[in-house]
Amino acid sequence: MTDRHAELDAALERVITAARDHLAAVKAADGRADDDEVWRAYVELNNASNGYDELLLDAFGEVTPWDVEAIDPDEADRQFGVGIGGVDGTEAEDPHPQIISVRQRRDYRVPSVAALLRLADAARRTNPGDGDSAPVETVGEAVLELMQAGDGSLGALDIPELESLDGVVVVAEVATPLDPEAYEDNDGTGPFAVGDEDRVVDRLDEHAFVDLDDDEDEDEEGVGIDAGLNEAPGQSSEAADRR
């Protein structure tokens, strides 16, 4: 075996070892974001792959499918950081931890109560959850059923059976995080109240979609876009104003 072959074999072994180490780090992190060990194992695998690719090119004019460039671990740590504790893990925690609270309200018009109830009934039959198979009887119950059947967010209500109206988002700096168990189930205001020690950073108003054809007709009469939401063609279906 020539020295060239031995060097290539050693480079390939480094790739294999680095790939195993990276997989082990990913498994240990179990989905944890910004994990230091995953980041370091990624850099090792990247650089081992890059080194093997360059040796293969130099020796035989062949390349691998890996389109990677070498990463300087120290420079990458300085530029992007490696999580809490800084580059070497000795940096003190932030002495001023921040908690941000995002609170959202969205109103809807119900064009057809019967259609909404039928849709919620179908969702309940498909995903019975706790075994409740009773018919959905109210609009509020229908909305909750659809959110539970979806991802639990307001996005689950972007359906023809509900006509989206205006909404508002409030971003606030708060002193303590939310404790849902501190409020009764029927308390609809307490969890959303801004405390005396909290500070509202800004408010984002979300305006419902405006029919541009109607706007153009109105604009010919001297009203329209300039007198309404100032939404021009090409914008998204919702316009947001900061207050």
Short mmCIF file of N, CA and C in Angstrom, two decimals, residues 110-231:
data_model
loop_
_atom_site.label_atom_id
_atom_site.label_comp_id
_atom_site.label_asym_id
_atom_site.label_seq_id
_atom_site.Cartn_x
_atom_site.Cartn_y
_atom_site.Cartn_z
N VAL A 110 -68.73 34.50 12.19
CA VAL A 110 -69.16 33.16 11.80
C VAL A 110 -70.20 33.30 10.70
N PRO A 111 -69.83 33.07 9.44
CA PRO A 111 -70.79 33.22 8.34
C PRO A 111 -71.95 32.23 8.44
N SER A 112 -71.65 31.00 8.89
CA SER A 112 -72.69 29.98 9.02
C SER A 112 -72.39 29.13 10.25
N VAL A 113 -73.22 29.28 11.27
CA VAL A 113 -73.03 28.49 12.49
C VAL A 113 -73.16 27.00 12.18
N ALA A 114 -74.13 26.64 11.35
CA ALA A 114 -74.35 25.23 11.03
C ALA A 114 -73.11 24.62 10.37
N ALA A 115 -72.49 25.37 9.44
CA ALA A 115 -71.30 24.85 8.76
C ALA A 115 -70.15 24.68 9.74
N LEU A 116 -69.99 25.62 10.66
CA LEU A 116 -68.92 25.52 11.64
C LEU A 116 -69.12 24.32 12.56
N LEU A 117 -70.36 24.09 13.00
CA LEU A 117 -70.64 22.95 13.87
C LEU A 117 -70.40 21.63 13.15
N ARG A 118 -70.77 21.57 11.87
CA ARG A 118 -70.52 20.33 11.12
C ARG A 118 -69.03 20.05 11.01
N LEU A 119 -68.22 21.09 10.77
CA LEU A 119 -66.78 20.90 10.66
C LEU A 119 -66.19 20.43 11.98
N ALA A 120 -66.63 21.03 13.08
CA ALA A 120 -66.12 20.64 14.40
C ALA A 120 -66.55 19.22 14.75
N ASP A 121 -67.77 18.87 14.38
CA ASP A 121 -68.23 17.49 14.61
C ASP A 121 -67.35 16.49 13.87
N ALA A 122 -67.02 16.80 12.62
CA ALA A 122 -66.17 15.91 11.84
C ALA A 122 -64.79 15.79 12.47
N ALA A 123 -64.24 16.91 12.99
CA ALA A 123 -62.94 16.88 13.66
C ALA A 123 -62.99 16.03 14.92
N ARG A 124 -64.10 16.12 15.66
CA ARG A 124 -64.23 15.33 16.90
C ARG A 124 -64.33 13.85 16.59
N ARG A 125 -65.03 13.49 15.53
CA ARG A 125 -65.14 12.08 15.17
C ARG A 125 -63.81 11.51 14.70
N THR A 126 -63.02 12.35 14.02
CA THR A 126 -61.72 11.90 13.53
C THR A 126 -60.72 11.76 14.66
N ASN A 127 -60.76 12.70 15.62
CA ASN A 127 -59.83 12.67 16.76
C ASN A 127 -60.65 12.78 18.04
N PRO A 128 -61.20 11.66 18.51
CA PRO A 128 -62.09 11.72 19.67
C PRO A 128 -61.42 12.16 20.97
N GLY A 129 -60.10 12.12 21.04
CA GLY A 129 -59.39 12.59 22.24
C GLY A 129 -59.75 11.79 23.46
N ASP A 130 -60.48 12.40 24.41
CA ASP A 130 -60.81 11.73 25.67
C ASP A 130 -62.01 10.81 25.52
N GLY A 131 -62.43 10.53 24.30
CA GLY A 131 -63.55 9.63 24.07
C GLY A 131 -64.88 10.33 23.94
N ASP A 132 -64.89 11.66 24.01
CA ASP A 132 -66.13 12.42 23.90
C ASP A 132 -66.63 12.37 22.46
N SER A 133 -67.78 11.76 22.25
CA SER A 133 -68.35 11.66 20.91
C SER A 133 -69.67 12.41 20.79
N ALA A 134 -70.01 13.20 21.82
CA ALA A 134 -71.26 13.96 21.77
C ALA A 134 -71.17 15.03 20.70
N PRO A 135 -72.29 15.38 20.09
CA PRO A 135 -72.28 16.42 19.04
C PRO A 135 -71.81 17.77 19.60
N VAL A 136 -71.11 18.53 18.77
CA VAL A 136 -70.70 19.87 19.14
C VAL A 136 -71.92 20.77 19.03
N GLU A 137 -72.22 21.53 20.11
CA GLU A 137 -73.49 22.25 20.16
C GLU A 137 -73.36 23.77 20.10
N THR A 138 -72.19 24.32 20.43
CA THR A 138 -72.06 25.78 20.46
C THR A 138 -70.86 26.22 19.62
N VAL A 139 -70.87 27.51 19.26
CA VAL A 139 -69.77 28.05 18.47
C VAL A 139 -68.46 28.00 19.25
N GLY A 140 -68.50 28.37 20.53
CA GLY A 140 -67.29 28.33 21.34
C GLY A 140 -66.72 26.94 21.46
N GLU A 141 -67.58 25.97 21.64
CA GLU A 141 -67.15 24.57 21.72
C GLU A 141 -66.54 24.14 20.39
N ALA A 142 -67.12 24.61 19.29
CA ALA A 142 -66.61 24.26 17.97
C ALA A 142 -65.21 24.82 17.76
N VAL A 143 -65.00 26.06 18.16
CA VAL A 143 -63.69 26.70 18.00
C VAL A 143 -62.64 25.95 18.81
N LEU A 144 -62.95 25.61 20.05
CA LEU A 144 -62.01 24.85 20.88
C LEU A 144 -61.70 23.49 20.27
N GLU A 145 -62.71 22.83 19.74
CA GLU A 145 -62.52 21.52 19.12
C GLU A 145 -61.58 21.61 17.93
N LEU A 146 -61.75 22.65 17.11
CA LEU A 146 -60.91 22.81 15.93
C LEU A 146 -59.48 23.14 16.31
N MET A 147 -59.29 23.95 17.35
CA MET A 147 -57.93 24.27 17.80
C MET A 147 -57.25 23.02 18.35
N GLN A 148 -57.97 22.22 19.13
CA GLN A 148 -57.39 21.00 19.69
C GLN A 148 -57.08 19.99 18.59
N ALA A 149 -57.90 19.96 17.55
CA ALA A 149 -57.65 19.03 16.44
C ALA A 149 -56.49 19.50 15.58
N GLY A 150 -56.20 20.81 15.62
CA GLY A 150 -55.08 21.35 14.86
C GLY A 150 -53.82 21.40 15.69
N ASP A 151 -53.07 22.50 15.56
CA ASP A 151 -51.82 22.62 16.30
C ASP A 151 -51.97 23.44 17.57
N GLY A 152 -53.21 23.78 17.93
CA GLY A 152 -53.43 24.54 19.17
C GLY A 152 -53.25 26.03 19.03
N SER A 153 -52.92 26.51 17.84
CA SER A 153 -52.69 27.94 17.63
C SER A 153 -53.84 28.54 16.84
N LEU A 154 -53.84 29.88 16.72
CA LEU A 154 -54.88 30.54 15.94
C LEU A 154 -54.81 30.16 14.47
N GLY A 155 -53.67 29.67 14.02
CA GLY A 155 -53.56 29.23 12.63
C GLY A 155 -54.53 28.11 12.30
N ALA A 156 -54.94 27.33 13.30
CA ALA A 156 -55.90 26.26 13.07
C ALA A 156 -57.27 26.80 12.71
N LEU A 157 -57.51 28.09 12.94
CA LEU A 157 -58.81 28.70 12.66
C LEU A 157 -58.84 29.45 11.33
N ASP A 158 -57.79 29.33 10.53
CA ASP A 158 -57.78 29.94 9.21
C ASP A 158 -58.55 29.04 8.25
N ILE A 159 -59.86 29.07 8.37
CA ILE A 159 -60.74 28.19 7.62
C ILE A 159 -61.90 29.01 7.06
N PRO A 160 -62.53 28.54 5.96
CA PRO A 160 -63.65 29.30 5.38
C PRO A 160 -64.82 29.46 6.34
N GLU A 161 -64.96 28.53 7.30
CA GLU A 161 -66.10 28.59 8.22
C GLU A 161 -65.97 29.70 9.25
N LEU A 162 -64.82 30.37 9.29
CA LEU A 162 -64.61 31.52 10.18
C LEU A 162 -64.02 32.65 9.36
N GLU A 163 -64.61 33.82 9.46
CA GLU A 163 -64.13 34.99 8.74
C GLU A 163 -63.27 35.83 9.68
N SER A 164 -61.99 35.92 9.38
CA SER A 164 -61.06 36.61 10.26
C SER A 164 -61.32 38.11 10.27
N LEU A 165 -61.40 38.68 11.47
CA LEU A 165 -61.56 40.12 11.65
C LEU A 165 -60.24 40.68 12.18
N ASP A 166 -60.28 41.84 12.79
CA ASP A 166 -59.06 42.46 13.27
C ASP A 166 -58.51 41.72 14.49
N GLY A 167 -57.22 41.91 14.73
CA GLY A 167 -56.57 41.32 15.89
C GLY A 167 -55.52 42.24 16.44
N VAL A 168 -54.91 41.84 17.54
CA VAL A 168 -53.87 42.66 18.16
C VAL A 168 -52.86 41.74 18.84
N VAL A 169 -51.59 42.12 18.77
CA VAL A 169 -50.52 41.40 19.46
C VAL A 169 -49.79 42.39 20.36
N VAL A 170 -49.62 42.03 21.61
CA VAL A 170 -48.92 42.88 22.58
C VAL A 170 -47.65 42.16 23.02
N VAL A 171 -46.51 42.84 22.90
CA VAL A 171 -45.23 42.30 23.37
C VAL A 171 -44.83 43.07 24.62
N ALA A 172 -44.56 42.35 25.69
CA ALA A 172 -44.24 42.99 26.96
C ALA A 172 -43.05 42.32 27.63
N GLU A 173 -42.27 43.10 28.35
CA GLU A 173 -41.23 42.57 29.23
C GLU A 173 -41.87 42.34 30.59
N VAL A 174 -41.76 41.12 31.11
CA VAL A 174 -42.44 40.79 32.36
C VAL A 174 -41.44 40.35 33.41
N ALA A 175 -41.86 40.52 34.66
CA ALA A 175 -40.97 40.20 35.78
C ALA A 175 -40.92 38.71 36.06
N THR A 176 -42.06 38.03 35.89
CA THR A 176 -42.12 36.59 36.17
C THR A 176 -42.86 35.89 35.04
N PRO A 177 -42.52 34.64 34.76
CA PRO A 177 -43.20 33.91 33.69
C PRO A 177 -44.62 33.51 34.11
N LEU A 178 -45.42 33.19 33.12
CA LEU A 178 -46.81 32.82 33.35
C LEU A 178 -46.91 31.48 34.08
N ASP A 179 -47.80 31.43 35.07
CA ASP A 179 -48.14 30.19 35.76
C ASP A 179 -49.63 29.92 35.53
N PRO A 180 -49.97 29.12 34.52
CA PRO A 180 -51.39 28.91 34.21
C PRO A 180 -52.20 28.38 35.38
N GLU A 181 -51.56 27.61 36.28
CA GLU A 181 -52.29 27.02 37.40
C GLU A 181 -52.71 28.07 38.43
N ALA A 182 -52.18 29.28 38.32
CA ALA A 182 -52.52 30.33 39.29
C ALA A 182 -53.87 30.97 39.00
N TYR A 183 -54.49 30.60 37.88
CA TYR A 183 -55.76 31.22 37.49
C TYR A 183 -56.84 30.15 37.35
N GLU A 184 -58.06 30.55 37.67
CA GLU A 184 -59.19 29.64 37.49
C GLU A 184 -59.42 29.40 35.99
N ASP A 185 -60.05 28.27 35.68
CA ASP A 185 -60.28 27.93 34.28
C ASP A 185 -61.17 28.95 33.57
N ASN A 186 -62.06 29.61 34.32
CA ASN A 186 -62.98 30.56 33.71
C ASN A 186 -62.47 32.00 33.80
N ASP A 187 -61.21 32.18 34.20
CA ASP A 187 -60.61 33.52 34.29
C ASP A 187 -60.01 33.87 32.93
N GLY A 188 -60.71 34.72 32.17
CA GLY A 188 -60.25 35.08 30.85
C GLY A 188 -59.44 36.34 30.78
N THR A 189 -59.25 37.03 31.90
CA THR A 189 -58.51 38.29 31.91
C THR A 189 -57.20 38.22 32.68
N GLY A 190 -57.18 37.47 33.76
CA GLY A 190 -55.98 37.42 34.61
C GLY A 190 -54.70 37.05 33.88
N PRO A 191 -54.71 35.97 33.08
CA PRO A 191 -53.46 35.58 32.40
C PRO A 191 -52.97 36.61 31.38
N PHE A 192 -53.85 37.51 30.95
CA PHE A 192 -53.48 38.48 29.92
C PHE A 192 -53.21 39.87 30.48
N ALA A 193 -53.45 40.05 31.77
CA ALA A 193 -53.24 41.37 32.37
C ALA A 193 -51.76 41.68 32.47
N VAL A 194 -51.40 42.93 32.24
CA VAL A 194 -50.01 43.39 32.38
C VAL A 194 -49.82 43.91 33.79
N GLY A 195 -48.87 43.31 34.53
CA GLY A 195 -48.65 43.68 35.92
C GLY A 195 -47.97 45.02 36.08
N ASP A 196 -47.94 45.49 37.32
CA ASP A 196 -47.34 46.79 37.62
C ASP A 196 -45.84 46.81 37.31
N GLU A 197 -45.17 45.67 37.45
CA GLU A 197 -43.73 45.61 37.20
C GLU A 197 -43.40 45.27 35.74
N ASP A 198 -44.44 45.03 34.94
CA ASP A 198 -44.23 44.67 33.53
C ASP A 198 -44.21 45.93 32.66
N ARG A 199 -43.59 45.81 31.49
CA ARG A 199 -43.51 46.95 30.58
C ARG A 199 -43.92 46.53 29.18
N VAL A 200 -44.94 47.20 28.64
CA VAL A 200 -45.36 46.94 27.27
C VAL A 200 -44.33 47.53 26.31
N VAL A 201 -43.73 46.69 25.49
CA VAL A 201 -42.74 47.15 24.52
C VAL A 201 -43.41 47.79 23.32
N ASP A 202 -44.42 47.10 22.78
CA ASP A 202 -45.12 47.63 21.61
C ASP A 202 -46.39 46.83 21.38
N ARG A 203 -47.25 47.40 20.56
CA ARG A 203 -48.50 46.73 20.18
C ARG A 203 -48.57 46.67 18.67
N LEU A 204 -48.94 45.50 18.15
CA LEU A 204 -49.05 45.30 16.71
C LEU A 204 -50.51 45.04 16.38
N ASP A 205 -51.11 45.95 15.60
CA ASP A 205 -52.51 45.80 15.20
C ASP A 205 -52.58 45.04 13.89
N GLU A 206 -53.39 43.99 13.86
CA GLU A 206 -53.56 43.17 12.66
C GLU A 206 -54.92 43.48 12.05
N HIS A 207 -54.92 43.96 10.82
CA HIS A 207 -56.17 44.31 10.17
C HIS A 207 -56.57 43.23 9.18
N ALA A 208 -57.85 42.95 9.15
CA ALA A 208 -58.37 41.91 8.27
C ALA A 208 -58.18 42.29 6.82
N PHE A 209 -58.28 41.30 5.97
CA PHE A 209 -58.10 41.49 4.53
C PHE A 209 -59.12 42.48 3.99
N VAL A 210 -58.66 43.36 3.11
CA VAL A 210 -59.54 44.33 2.46
C VAL A 210 -59.71 43.94 1.01
N ASP A 211 -60.93 43.90 0.51
CA ASP A 211 -61.20 43.57 -0.89
C ASP A 211 -60.69 44.70 -1.76
N LEU A 212 -59.62 44.44 -2.50
CA LEU A 212 -58.99 45.50 -3.29
C LEU A 212 -59.89 45.98 -4.42
N ASP A 213 -60.77 45.10 -4.93
CA ASP A 213 -61.68 45.53 -5.98
C ASP A 213 -62.64 46.59 -5.45
N ASP A 214 -63.11 46.36 -4.21
CA ASP A 214 -63.98 47.35 -3.60
C ASP A 214 -63.23 48.65 -3.36
N ASP A 215 -61.95 48.54 -2.97
CA ASP A 215 -61.15 49.73 -2.71
C ASP A 215 -61.00 50.56 -3.98
N GLU A 216 -60.76 49.86 -5.10
CA GLU A 216 -60.57 50.59 -6.36
C GLU A 216 -61.84 51.31 -6.76
N ASP A 217 -63.00 50.65 -6.52
CA ASP A 217 -64.26 51.30 -6.85
C ASP A 217 -64.46 52.53 -5.98
N GLU A 218 -64.14 52.39 -4.68
CA GLU A 218 -64.30 53.50 -3.77
C GLU A 218 -63.31 54.60 -4.09
N ASP A 219 -62.11 54.22 -4.53
CA ASP A 219 -61.07 55.20 -4.80
C ASP A 219 -61.49 56.14 -5.94
N GLU A 220 -62.29 55.60 -6.87
CA GLU A 220 -62.76 56.44 -7.97
C GLU A 220 -63.69 57.53 -7.47
N GLU A 221 -64.30 57.30 -6.28
CA GLU A 221 -65.21 58.27 -5.72
C GLU A 221 -64.52 59.14 -4.67
N GLY A 222 -63.20 59.02 -4.57
CA GLY A 222 -62.47 59.90 -3.66
C GLY A 222 -62.18 59.29 -2.32
N VAL A 223 -62.54 57.99 -2.13
CA VAL A 223 -62.20 57.32 -0.88
C VAL A 223 -61.35 56.13 -1.23
N GLY A 224 -61.49 55.01 -0.51
CA GLY A 224 -60.75 53.82 -0.89
C GLY A 224 -59.53 53.60 -0.03
N ILE A 225 -58.41 53.22 -0.67
CA ILE A 225 -57.23 52.80 0.07
C ILE A 225 -56.74 53.89 1.00
N ASP A 226 -56.65 55.12 0.51
CA ASP A 226 -56.11 56.18 1.34
C ASP A 226 -56.98 56.47 2.54
N ALA A 227 -58.29 56.13 2.43
CA ALA A 227 -59.18 56.40 3.55
C ALA A 227 -59.35 55.19 4.43
N GLY A 228 -58.76 54.05 4.05
CA GLY A 228 -58.96 52.83 4.81
C GLY A 228 -57.71 52.37 5.50
N LEU A 229 -57.26 51.15 5.13
CA LEU A 229 -56.16 50.51 5.84
C LEU A 229 -54.83 50.76 5.19
N ASN A 230 -54.78 51.55 4.11
CA ASN A 230 -53.53 51.83 3.42
C ASN A 230 -52.86 50.56 2.93
N GLU A 231 -53.65 49.58 2.50
CA GLU A 231 -53.10 48.32 2.00
C GLU A 231 -53.12 48.39 0.48
#
